[in-house]
PDB file of C-alpha atoms in Angstrom:
ATOM      1  CA  UNK Y   1      -0.546  -4.549   7.001  1.00 94.00           C
ATOM      2  CA  UNK Y   2      -4.295  -4.629   7.296  1.00 95.00           C
ATOM      3  CA  UNK Y   3      -7.417  -4.165   5.289  1.00 96.00           C
ATOM      4  CA  UNK Y   4      -8.567  -0.566   5.379  1.00 97.00           C
ATOM      5  CA  UNK Y   5     -12.102  -1.792   6.092  1.00 96.00           C
ATOM      6  CA  UNK Y   6     -11.041  -3.072   9.526  1.00 94.00           C
ATOM      7  CA  UNK Y   7     -11.693  -0.649  12.375  1.00 92.00           C
ATOM      8  CA  UNK Y   8      -8.684   1.483  13.326  1.00 93.00           C
ATOM      9  CA  UNK Y   9      -6.784   0.503  16.462  1.00 92.00           C
ATOM     10  CA  UNK Y  10      -5.127   3.803  17.411  1.00 84.00           C
ATOM     11  CA  UNK Y  11      -2.749   2.379  20.018  1.00 86.00           C
ATOM     12  CA  UNK Y  12      -1.527  -0.444  17.773  1.00 92.00           C
ATOM     13  CA  UNK Y  13      -1.702   1.086  14.300  1.00 94.00           C
ATOM     14  CA  UNK Y  14       0.557   4.091  14.691  1.00 94.00           C
ATOM     15  CA  UNK Y  15       0.624   5.989  11.400  1.00 96.00           C
ATOM     16  CA  UNK Y  16      -2.040   4.593   9.050  1.00 97.00           C
ATOM     17  CA  UNK Y  17      -0.857   4.681   5.420  1.00 97.00           C
ATOM     18  CA  UNK Y  18      -3.217   3.874   2.541  1.00 98.00           C
ATOM     19  CA  UNK Y  19      -1.217   2.178  -0.228  1.00 97.00           C
ATOM     20  CA  UNK Y  20      -3.963   1.837  -2.865  1.00 97.00           C
ATOM     21  CA  UNK Y  21      -4.197   4.151  -5.873  1.00 95.00           C
ATOM     22  CA  UNK Y  22      -7.976   4.515  -5.558  1.00 95.00           C
ATOM     23  CA  UNK Y  23      -9.972   5.370  -2.448  1.00 97.00           C
ATOM     24  CA  UNK Y  24     -11.723   2.263  -1.052  1.00 96.00           C
ATOM     25  CA  UNK Y  25     -15.345   1.919  -2.132  1.00 94.00           C
ATOM     26  CA  UNK Y  26     -18.025   2.729   0.386  1.00 95.00           C
ATOM     27  CA  UNK Y  27     -15.609   3.920   3.063  1.00 96.00           C
ATOM     28  CA  UNK Y  28     -15.704   7.429   4.458  1.00 94.00           C
ATOM     29  CA  UNK Y  29     -12.470   9.221   5.240  1.00 92.00           C
ATOM     30  CA  UNK Y  30     -13.525   9.429   8.889  1.00 92.00           C
ATOM     31  CA  UNK Y  31     -14.144   5.674   9.153  1.00 92.00           C
ATOM     32  CA  UNK Y  32     -10.861   4.845   7.406  1.00 94.00           C
ATOM     33  CA  UNK Y  33      -8.727   6.903   9.770  1.00 94.00           C
ATOM     34  CA  UNK Y  34      -6.003   7.275   7.147  1.00 96.00           C
ATOM     35  CA  UNK Y  35      -3.075   9.521   8.101  1.00 96.00           C
ATOM     36  CA  UNK Y  36      -1.137   9.310   4.831  1.00 96.00           C
ATOM     37  CA  UNK Y  37      -1.971   8.473   1.213  1.00 97.00           C
ATOM     38  CA  UNK Y  38       1.296   8.513  -0.762  1.00 97.00           C
ATOM     39  CA  UNK Y  39       0.105   7.804  -4.294  1.00 96.00           C
ATOM     40  CA  UNK Y  40       3.688   7.799  -5.603  1.00 97.00           C
ATOM     41  CA  UNK Y  41       4.200   4.334  -4.065  1.00 97.00           C
ATOM     42  CA  UNK Y  42       0.925   2.817  -5.240  1.00 97.00           C
ATOM     43  CA  UNK Y  43       0.781   0.656  -8.376  1.00 96.00           C
ATOM     44  CA  UNK Y  44      -0.075   2.685 -11.464  1.00 96.00           C
ATOM     45  CA  UNK Y  45      -3.461   2.354 -13.109  1.00 94.00           C
ATOM     46  CA  UNK Y  46      -1.801   0.697 -16.087  1.00 96.00           C
ATOM     47  CA  UNK Y  47      -0.084  -1.892 -13.895  1.00 96.00           C
ATOM     48  CA  UNK Y  48      -3.272  -2.643 -11.969  1.00 93.00           C
ATOM     49  CA  UNK Y  49      -5.207  -3.110 -15.225  1.00 95.00           C
ATOM     50  CA  UNK Y  50      -2.483  -5.334 -16.685  1.00 96.00           C
ATOM     51  CA  UNK Y  51      -2.510  -7.551 -13.584  1.00 94.00           C
ATOM     52  CA  UNK Y  52      -6.309  -7.814 -13.456  1.00 90.00           C
ATOM     53  CA  UNK Y  53      -6.318  -8.735 -17.156  1.00 94.00           C
ATOM     54  CA  UNK Y  54      -4.311 -11.864 -16.328  1.00 93.00           C
ATOM     55  CA  UNK Y  55      -0.775 -10.735 -15.555  1.00 92.00           C
ATOM     56  CA  UNK Y  56       1.382 -13.010 -13.402  1.00 94.00           C
ATOM     57  CA  UNK Y  57       2.320 -12.232  -9.817  1.00 93.00           C
ATOM     58  CA  UNK Y  58       6.037 -12.524 -10.554  1.00 95.00           C
ATOM     59  CA  UNK Y  59       5.894 -10.112 -13.461  1.00 96.00           C
ATOM     60  CA  UNK Y  60       3.667  -7.772 -11.430  1.00 96.00           C
ATOM     61  CA  UNK Y  61       6.331  -7.621  -8.733  1.00 96.00           C
ATOM     62  CA  UNK Y  62       9.039  -6.866 -11.309  1.00 97.00           C
ATOM     63  CA  UNK Y  63       6.992  -4.076 -12.904  1.00 97.00           C
ATOM     64  CA  UNK Y  64       5.903  -2.652  -9.537  1.00 97.00           C
ATOM     65  CA  UNK Y  65       9.491  -2.550  -8.296  1.00 96.00           C
ATOM     66  CA  UNK Y  66      10.427  -0.721 -11.511  1.00 97.00           C
ATOM     67  CA  UNK Y  67       7.719   1.862 -10.781  1.00 97.00           C
ATOM     68  CA  UNK Y  68       9.071   2.202  -7.240  1.00 97.00           C
ATOM     69  CA  UNK Y  69      12.517   2.986  -8.682  1.00 96.00           C
ATOM     70  CA  UNK Y  70      11.195   6.231 -10.209  1.00 96.00           C
ATOM     71  CA  UNK Y  71      12.520   9.384  -8.443  1.00 97.00           C
ATOM     72  CA  UNK Y  72       9.199  10.473  -6.903  1.00 97.00           C
ATOM     73  CA  UNK Y  73       8.570   6.964  -5.546  1.00 97.00           C
ATOM     74  CA  UNK Y  74      12.132   6.683  -4.208  1.00 96.00           C
ATOM     75  CA  UNK Y  75      11.707   9.931  -2.272  1.00 97.00           C
ATOM     76  CA  UNK Y  76       8.397   8.732  -0.853  1.00 96.00           C
ATOM     77  CA  UNK Y  77       9.860   5.338   0.086  1.00 96.00           C
ATOM     78  CA  UNK Y  78      12.658   7.099   1.964  1.00 96.00           C
ATOM     79  CA  UNK Y  79      10.098   9.192   3.847  1.00 96.00           C
ATOM     80  CA  UNK Y  80       8.054   6.092   4.687  1.00 97.00           C
ATOM     81  CA  UNK Y  81      11.182   4.259   5.870  1.00 96.00           C
ATOM     82  CA  UNK Y  82      11.797   7.134   8.277  1.00 95.00           C
ATOM     83  CA  UNK Y  83       8.233   6.751   9.587  1.00 95.00           C
ATOM     84  CA  UNK Y  84       8.765   3.004  10.056  1.00 94.00           C
ATOM     85  CA  UNK Y  85      12.017   3.669  11.917  1.00 94.00           C
ATOM     86  CA  UNK Y  86      10.281   6.187  14.198  1.00 94.00           C
ATOM     87  CA  UNK Y  87       7.421   3.965  15.323  1.00 93.00           C
ATOM     88  CA  UNK Y  88       4.469   1.817  14.330  1.00 94.00           C
ATOM     89  CA  UNK Y  89       3.177   2.152  10.773  1.00 95.00           C
ATOM     90  CA  UNK Y  90       0.234   0.226   9.354  1.00 96.00           C
ATOM     91  CA  UNK Y  91      -0.035  -0.196   5.602  1.00 97.00           C
ATOM     92  CA  UNK Y  92      -3.686  -0.197   4.579  1.00 97.00           C
ATOM     93  CA  UNK Y  93      -5.206  -1.745   1.489  1.00 96.00           C
ATOM     94  CA  UNK Y  94      -8.669  -2.663   0.258  1.00 96.00           C
ATOM     95  CA  UNK Y  95      -7.544  -5.973  -1.277  1.00 94.00           C
ATOM     96  CA  UNK Y  96      -8.987  -9.091   0.307  1.00 93.00           C
ATOM     97  CA  UNK Y  97      -5.619 -10.769   0.850  1.00 92.00           C
ATOM     98  CA  UNK Y  98      -3.041  -8.133   1.794  1.00 92.00           C
ATOM     99  CA  UNK Y  99      -0.346 -10.785   2.327  1.00 92.00           C
ATOM    100  CA  UNK Y 100      -0.336 -11.591  -1.403  1.00 90.00           C
ATOM    101  CA  UNK Y 101      -0.712  -8.058  -2.739  1.00 93.00           C
ATOM    102  CA  UNK Y 102       1.347  -5.020  -3.606  1.00 96.00           C
ATOM    103  CA  UNK Y 103       1.105  -4.029   0.079  1.00 96.00           C
ATOM    104  CA  UNK Y 104       3.246  -7.036   1.031  1.00 95.00           C
ATOM    105  CA  UNK Y 105       5.853  -6.075  -1.571  1.00 96.00           C
ATOM    106  CA  UNK Y 106       5.868  -2.533  -0.254  1.00 96.00           C
ATOM    107  CA  UNK Y 107       6.142  -3.718   3.370  1.00 95.00           C
ATOM    108  CA  UNK Y 108       9.119  -5.855   2.412  1.00 94.00           C
ATOM    109  CA  UNK Y 109      10.827  -2.934   0.664  1.00 94.00           C
ATOM    110  CA  UNK Y 110      10.211  -0.711   3.677  1.00 93.00           C
ATOM    111  CA  UNK Y 111      11.836  -3.280   5.933  1.00 86.00           C
ATOM    112  CA  UNK Y 112       8.602  -3.703   7.841  1.00 59.00           C
ATOM    113  CA  UNK Y 113       7.750  -6.842   9.737  1.00 47.00           C
ATOM    114  CA  UNK Y 114       5.077  -9.160   8.384  1.00 39.00           C
ATOM    115  CA  UNK Y 115       1.666  -9.058  10.008  1.00 41.00           C
ATOM    116  CA  UNK Y 116       1.377  -5.516  11.318  1.00 41.00           C
ATOM    117  CA  UNK Y 117       3.670  -3.218   9.388  1.00 41.00           C
TER     118      UNK Y 117
END
């Protein structure tokens, strides 16, 4: 897991997967070096708004995991798990603290190691 604003490290990053619903502000697609953007596994707009309006982290996790149980998300998670099994994958997010964000939940569900996913 890393912030999308950090410069790509092609040899270390492997497949770079953006896990945010919205494209990061002020970042060109070239600079981001994103290989995949699977919106089916990103938190919904409603969930993001609820959390930013004061929702708790524990309840966010519960609701996010429920969203990830939807058929389209399940299929995408399976595809991402195959990528993780095949080689390095880096989950990218614009949040300031990826370790305490939806990206960490997603990394855990993908069976990815902490730090670089």
